[in-house]
Every structure is written in C-alpha cells, then in structure tokens.
Amino acid sequence: METTRDNGGHNYMADFLITESISAGNGVVLLKMTPADSNMQLSEMNICPGQFVQVQTPDNATFLRRPISICYVDNSTNQLWLLVRDAGNGSRAIMHAPVNSVLNIILPLGNGFGMENCGSTPLLIGGGVGTAPLLMLGAKLKEKGIQPTFLIGARTRDAILLEEELKACGEICISTDDGSYGEQGVVTQNSVLSRQFTSIYCCGPLPMMKAVAKIAADKNIYCEVSLENVMGCGIGACLCCVEKTVDGNLCVCKDGPVFNINQLLWHN
C-alpha cells in the first residue's frame, strides 16, 4: 500500500520479514528485515538518513504503532535495520519478535538530515539509541567522499552501540560516564570538540542535544538535531509531538524529526 506525504515524497505500508535479531546488550536489539514482497526494493523508496518508521506491534500489543529511527538501509541485501530499545510494552513486543516473523511497517516518515550543509569535516554525535540514525548518515557521507567523525556517549562500555559499524564509515570517539571506555564524562566534555568541524549532527537524550546545540551556537557551527518527542500517529494528525519553534508550533513527526537548531527556541 502506497500513500503520499505532503512534502512530495511517498511512504509505504508493507510487511517485513525479520531475518536477523541481534542482541546489542542493555535491553537493545538490532533487527534486520527485508520486505515480505520480494518485488519491493528499498533502494526505490528514497529513504534519507534521519527518517523513521512506524511499526505495528506484534499481536497488537499496543493500540498505536511505535516510531523507530531508521538505522541503516542495505541496498545490496534489500535489508532495513532498526535498533530497538526496551522502553515499554510496545517496543518490548517488537524487539522480542522472533526471526522469520513479520512486522507491518509504514516508511519512510519525516524529514531527515540535510547533508548539503555538512562541509568537509562533519561531527556526528549520538547518545544511547540516538546513535541509530547516525550510521546511515555516516555511510551516506562516506559515499560522497566525506569522512565523518563520530562522537558516541553512553553510561558504560557495554552500552556503546554500533561501534564496529560506525568505524567502517569514519573515525569514532567515545565518552562513558564511568570512564570504562574512551574518555570519562559526557560527550560535551570530550577532547575531540577542541578540533574544528564544519557541521554537527546530533541525536540522543534531550539534555545532551541541548548542550551540544549550545556549543555549536557558541562556535557558529551549522548544527542539526533529531528530536525524539512522543509520537502517536507519525503523520502530524494527533498533535502529541508538537514542538515550539521560531516558525510556531510544528509536528516533530511531520516537520522533523530533524531540525536546524536555529529553528528551535532552546536559546531564545
């Protein structure tokens, strides 16, 4: 089933077959899946880094679908990757869905990262499962001949996600709260921030993103953040994800989830 988005793109409702379910530790699972209809090609969907999907929970465990960031699209295997964290009954049902079972998904939703403004030295900052959309962004930048630097934060070493996959796209720097891996402290204390970057892309906990946005604003660096407001419908109808911006109230699901920090009211 195909529908049309207001931004001129298309989204699709389709069944996806889970081909791999990989435990990433700390209540996180990486699901790899492919369209149940072998004629459906992800490469034809114009999926952009930073977009998300709405997943129907198995056995209708919850009434509403669950929004999940698109982690990666592997066109060579026609696979969609989703990094799923145990955040409640809905996400728990999704992450425990067995291999060879089917999930119904609407994709791609929202607006992604604007790579045209990245410059030659982009810094991609992620915290927790906020690391997920940075993998596809990093891979796309690498395809363009741009090597990104990743700065990933977590409480402990065991909570660092997608380390090997990110290393394949660029340099990776790590901060852990307890100092068990990388530098001790939050990402905004990492020494890599002493370097010069042309842009910053960030996704993770709200306090982290606000702190990163302040650094970017103080240094006059182009910066985009991916918000994680609570979403219901995913198409801008229910209004539960509204964010106040310089342009008025906008729906994170439809007008985001990625925003330039200059659109937000964090520093006004």
Short mmCIF file of C-alpha atoms in Angstrom, two decimals:
data_model
loop_
_atom_site.label_atom_id
_atom_site.label_comp_id
_atom_site.label_asym_id
_atom_site.label_seq_id
_atom_site.Cartn_x
_atom_site.Cartn_y
_atom_site.Cartn_z
CA MET A 1 0.00 0.00 0.00
CA GLU A 2 1.40 3.42 -1.01
CA THR A 3 0.41 6.85 0.28
CA THR A 4 1.69 10.37 -0.44
CA ARG A 5 3.37 12.73 2.03
CA ASP A 6 2.80 16.47 1.97
CA ASN A 7 6.48 17.05 1.24
CA GLY A 8 6.07 15.41 -2.15
CA GLY A 9 7.56 12.04 -1.23
CA HIS A 10 5.85 8.72 -0.77
CA ASN A 11 5.52 6.36 2.11
CA TYR A 12 4.61 2.71 2.08
CA MET A 13 2.79 0.28 4.33
CA ALA A 14 4.29 -3.18 3.99
CA ASP A 15 5.03 -6.41 5.80
CA PHE A 16 8.69 -7.00 6.63
CA LEU A 17 10.22 -10.40 7.40
CA ILE A 18 12.73 -10.42 10.27
CA THR A 19 15.91 -12.10 9.00
CA GLU A 20 18.20 -11.40 11.98
CA SER A 21 17.71 -10.38 15.60
CA ILE A 22 20.99 -9.42 17.25
CA SER A 23 21.29 -8.55 20.93
CA ALA A 24 23.26 -5.33 21.40
CA GLY A 25 23.11 -5.62 25.20
CA ASN A 26 21.50 -3.32 27.76
CA GLY A 27 17.98 -4.03 26.56
CA VAL A 28 18.70 -3.17 22.91
CA VAL A 29 18.21 -5.37 19.84
CA LEU A 30 19.26 -4.79 16.24
CA LEU A 31 16.57 -6.11 13.91
CA LYS A 32 17.43 -6.74 10.27
CA MET A 33 14.48 -7.31 7.98
CA THR A 34 13.51 -7.42 4.36
CA PRO A 35 10.20 -6.74 2.58
CA ALA A 36 7.95 -9.81 2.53
CA ASP A 37 7.14 -8.88 -1.06
CA SER A 38 10.38 -9.67 -2.89
CA ASN A 39 9.40 -7.20 -5.63
CA MET A 40 9.63 -4.28 -3.20
CA GLN A 41 13.05 -2.65 -3.37
CA LEU A 42 14.17 -0.33 -0.57
CA SER A 43 16.52 1.40 -2.99
CA GLU A 44 13.48 2.80 -4.83
CA MET A 45 11.96 4.43 -1.71
CA ASN A 46 14.34 7.41 -1.49
CA ILE A 47 14.94 6.78 2.22
CA CYS A 48 17.03 9.52 3.84
CA PRO A 49 19.18 9.36 6.99
CA GLY A 50 17.18 10.67 9.94
CA GLN A 51 13.79 9.43 8.77
CA PHE A 52 11.82 6.92 10.83
CA VAL A 53 9.25 4.14 10.58
CA GLN A 54 6.02 3.34 12.41
CA VAL A 55 5.88 -0.31 13.45
CA GLN A 56 2.70 -2.19 14.29
CA THR A 57 3.33 -4.16 17.47
CA PRO A 58 3.05 -7.97 17.23
CA ASP A 59 -0.37 -9.33 18.18
CA ASN A 60 -1.50 -5.70 18.60
CA ALA A 61 0.30 -5.49 21.94
CA THR A 62 -0.42 -1.76 21.85
CA PHE A 63 -3.12 0.20 20.04
CA LEU A 64 -0.68 2.66 18.48
CA ARG A 65 2.29 1.86 16.28
CA ARG A 66 5.75 2.60 17.62
CA PRO A 67 8.08 5.13 15.95
CA ILE A 68 11.65 3.87 15.45
CA SER A 69 14.55 5.63 13.73
CA ILE A 70 15.86 4.06 10.56
CA CYS A 71 19.32 2.81 11.47
CA TYR A 72 20.54 1.66 8.07
CA VAL A 73 19.35 0.51 4.67
CA ASP A 74 21.49 -2.15 2.99
CA ASN A 75 20.55 -1.98 -0.67
CA SER A 76 22.78 -4.93 -1.54
CA THR A 77 20.65 -7.26 0.60
CA ASN A 78 17.43 -5.19 0.50
CA GLN A 79 17.55 -5.02 4.29
CA LEU A 80 16.16 -2.44 6.70
CA TRP A 81 17.92 -2.16 10.09
CA LEU A 82 16.16 -0.96 13.23
CA LEU A 83 17.78 -0.52 16.64
CA VAL A 84 15.06 -1.18 19.23
CA ARG A 85 15.32 -0.33 22.93
CA ASP A 86 13.08 -1.76 25.64
CA ALA A 87 11.04 1.33 26.50
CA GLY A 88 7.69 -0.28 27.30
CA ASN A 89 5.19 -2.90 26.19
CA GLY A 90 5.17 -1.86 22.53
CA SER A 91 8.91 -1.72 21.92
CA ARG A 92 9.38 -4.86 24.03
CA ALA A 93 6.96 -6.78 21.83
CA ILE A 94 8.80 -5.59 18.71
CA MET A 95 12.28 -6.41 19.94
CA HIS A 96 11.21 -9.89 21.05
CA ALA A 97 9.58 -10.74 17.72
CA PRO A 98 11.30 -13.93 16.51
CA VAL A 99 13.31 -14.40 13.34
CA ASN A 100 11.08 -15.30 10.36
CA SER A 101 8.12 -13.47 11.90
CA VAL A 102 6.55 -10.48 10.16
CA LEU A 103 6.17 -6.85 11.23
CA ASN A 104 3.92 -4.37 9.46
CA ILE A 105 5.74 -1.09 8.88
CA ILE A 106 4.96 2.35 7.44
CA LEU A 107 8.02 4.04 5.92
CA PRO A 108 9.80 6.31 5.32
CA LEU A 109 8.36 9.05 7.55
CA GLY A 110 9.51 12.54 8.47
CA ASN A 111 12.34 14.68 7.18
CA GLY A 112 15.95 13.64 7.60
CA PHE A 113 19.34 15.27 7.90
CA GLY A 114 20.41 17.97 5.44
CA MET A 115 23.71 16.67 4.12
CA GLU A 116 24.13 19.56 1.69
CA ASN A 117 25.36 21.76 4.54
CA CYS A 118 27.81 19.31 6.13
CA GLY A 119 31.04 20.75 4.74
CA SER A 120 34.26 18.74 4.69
CA THR A 121 34.54 17.82 8.39
CA PRO A 122 31.18 16.86 9.93
CA LEU A 123 30.88 15.65 13.52
CA LEU A 124 28.11 13.14 14.28
CA ILE A 125 27.17 12.94 17.97
CA GLY A 126 24.98 10.20 19.41
CA GLY A 127 23.84 9.07 22.84
CA GLY A 128 22.21 5.71 23.57
CA VAL A 129 19.86 4.54 20.82
CA GLY A 130 20.22 8.06 19.39
CA THR A 131 23.28 6.55 17.73
CA ALA A 132 20.99 4.63 15.36
CA PRO A 133 20.30 7.22 12.61
CA LEU A 134 23.95 8.29 12.57
CA LEU A 135 25.02 5.00 10.97
CA MET A 136 23.10 5.62 7.77
CA LEU A 137 24.12 9.29 7.79
CA GLY A 138 27.77 8.34 8.15
CA ALA A 139 27.50 5.77 5.37
CA LYS A 140 25.89 8.30 3.02
CA LEU A 141 28.60 10.86 3.78
CA LYS A 142 31.28 8.27 3.10
CA GLU A 143 29.67 7.55 -0.27
CA LYS A 144 30.07 11.24 -1.07
CA GLY A 145 33.78 11.08 -0.27
CA ILE A 146 33.38 12.78 3.13
CA GLN A 147 34.79 11.02 6.19
CA PRO A 148 32.75 11.88 9.28
CA THR A 149 33.92 11.82 12.86
CA PHE A 150 31.60 10.10 15.33
CA LEU A 151 31.34 11.03 19.00
CA ILE A 152 29.34 8.42 20.90
CA GLY A 153 28.32 8.60 24.54
CA ALA A 154 26.96 6.04 26.99
CA ARG A 155 26.94 5.27 30.69
CA THR A 156 29.33 2.32 30.39
CA ARG A 157 31.37 0.46 27.78
CA ASP A 158 28.70 -2.24 27.47
CA ALA A 159 26.15 0.39 26.44
CA ILE A 160 28.13 1.62 23.40
CA LEU A 161 26.13 0.73 20.28
CA LEU A 162 27.16 0.05 16.66
CA GLU A 163 30.85 0.67 17.33
CA GLU A 164 32.21 -1.60 14.58
CA GLU A 165 29.63 -0.45 12.03
CA LEU A 166 30.45 3.21 12.70
CA LYS A 167 34.20 2.55 12.46
CA ALA A 168 33.64 1.35 8.89
CA CYS A 169 32.36 4.84 8.00
CA GLY A 170 34.81 7.11 9.81
CA GLU A 171 36.73 7.89 12.97
CA ILE A 172 34.96 7.15 16.25
CA CYS A 173 35.50 8.86 19.61
CA ILE A 174 33.81 7.61 22.77
CA SER A 175 32.76 9.03 26.12
CA THR A 176 31.46 6.96 29.03
CA ASP A 177 30.09 8.29 32.29
CA ASP A 178 32.14 5.85 34.34
CA GLY A 179 35.32 6.06 32.26
CA SER A 180 35.22 2.33 31.44
CA TYR A 181 35.87 3.11 27.75
CA GLY A 182 37.09 6.14 25.87
CA GLU A 183 37.15 9.39 27.82
CA GLN A 184 35.33 9.75 31.12
CA GLY A 185 32.45 12.20 31.19
CA VAL A 186 29.62 13.33 28.95
CA VAL A 187 30.11 13.87 25.22
CA THR A 188 30.32 17.64 25.58
CA GLN A 189 33.48 17.15 27.68
CA ASN A 190 35.23 15.01 25.06
CA SER A 191 38.54 16.40 23.80
CA VAL A 192 37.53 15.90 20.17
CA LEU A 193 35.41 19.05 20.48
CA SER A 194 38.62 21.08 20.56
CA ARG A 195 39.01 20.35 16.83
CA GLN A 196 37.47 22.42 14.07
CA PHE A 197 34.33 20.98 12.48
CA THR A 198 32.19 22.37 9.67
CA SER A 199 28.93 20.89 10.96
CA ILE A 200 27.40 18.88 13.78
CA TYR A 201 24.58 16.34 13.59
CA CYS A 202 23.18 15.04 16.86
CA CYS A 203 20.62 12.59 18.23
CA GLY A 204 20.15 11.39 21.77
CA PRO A 205 18.73 12.44 25.15
CA LEU A 206 17.30 15.97 25.18
CA PRO A 207 19.75 17.42 27.76
CA MET A 208 22.65 16.14 25.65
CA MET A 209 21.27 17.65 22.46
CA LYS A 210 20.66 21.00 24.14
CA ALA A 211 24.23 21.04 25.45
CA VAL A 212 25.59 20.16 22.01
CA ALA A 213 23.40 22.82 20.40
CA LYS A 214 24.82 25.45 22.77
CA ILE A 215 28.38 24.52 21.84
CA ALA A 216 27.51 24.68 18.14
CA ALA A 217 25.80 28.05 18.54
CA ASP A 218 28.71 29.48 20.54
CA LYS A 219 31.16 28.34 17.85
CA ASN A 220 28.85 29.33 14.98
CA ILE A 221 28.85 25.78 13.61
CA TYR A 222 25.97 24.53 11.45
CA CYS A 223 24.02 22.06 13.59
CA GLU A 224 21.02 19.79 13.18
CA VAL A 225 19.38 17.69 15.90
CA SER A 226 16.91 14.82 15.67
CA LEU A 227 14.16 15.23 18.26
CA GLU A 228 12.53 12.28 19.98
CA ASN A 229 9.23 13.80 21.15
CA VAL A 230 6.48 11.32 21.98
CA MET A 231 4.69 10.42 18.75
CA GLY A 232 1.30 8.85 18.21
CA CYS A 233 0.32 8.83 14.55
CA GLY A 234 3.58 9.66 12.79
CA ILE A 235 1.88 11.84 10.16
CA GLY A 236 1.03 15.06 12.02
CA ALA A 237 -2.62 14.31 12.81
CA CYS A 238 -2.65 13.66 16.56
CA LEU A 239 -0.51 16.70 17.55
CA CYS A 240 1.07 14.96 20.54
CA CYS A 241 4.63 15.61 19.31
CA VAL A 242 4.32 19.38 18.81
CA GLU A 243 7.49 21.44 19.33
CA LYS A 244 7.52 25.21 19.75
CA THR A 245 9.80 26.78 17.14
CA VAL A 246 10.58 30.19 15.65
CA ASP A 247 8.02 29.24 12.97
CA GLY A 248 5.32 28.44 15.52
CA ASN A 249 4.19 25.03 16.72
CA LEU A 250 5.45 22.25 14.43
CA CYS A 251 4.88 18.50 14.50
CA VAL A 252 8.14 16.65 15.07
CA CYS A 253 6.87 13.62 13.13
CA LYS A 254 5.88 15.56 10.03
CA ASP A 255 8.08 18.69 10.05
CA GLY A 256 11.04 16.91 11.68
CA PRO A 257 12.25 14.87 13.39
CA VAL A 258 15.41 16.68 12.24
CA PHE A 259 15.61 20.43 12.87
CA ASN A 260 18.26 23.06 12.43
CA ILE A 261 18.98 24.37 15.94
CA ASN A 262 18.21 27.90 14.70
CA GLN A 263 14.57 26.78 14.32
CA LEU A 264 14.31 25.81 17.97
CA LEU A 265 13.68 28.01 20.99
CA TRP A 266 16.36 26.41 23.17
CA HIS A 267 18.49 29.55 23.38
CA ASN A 268 15.88 32.29 22.98
#
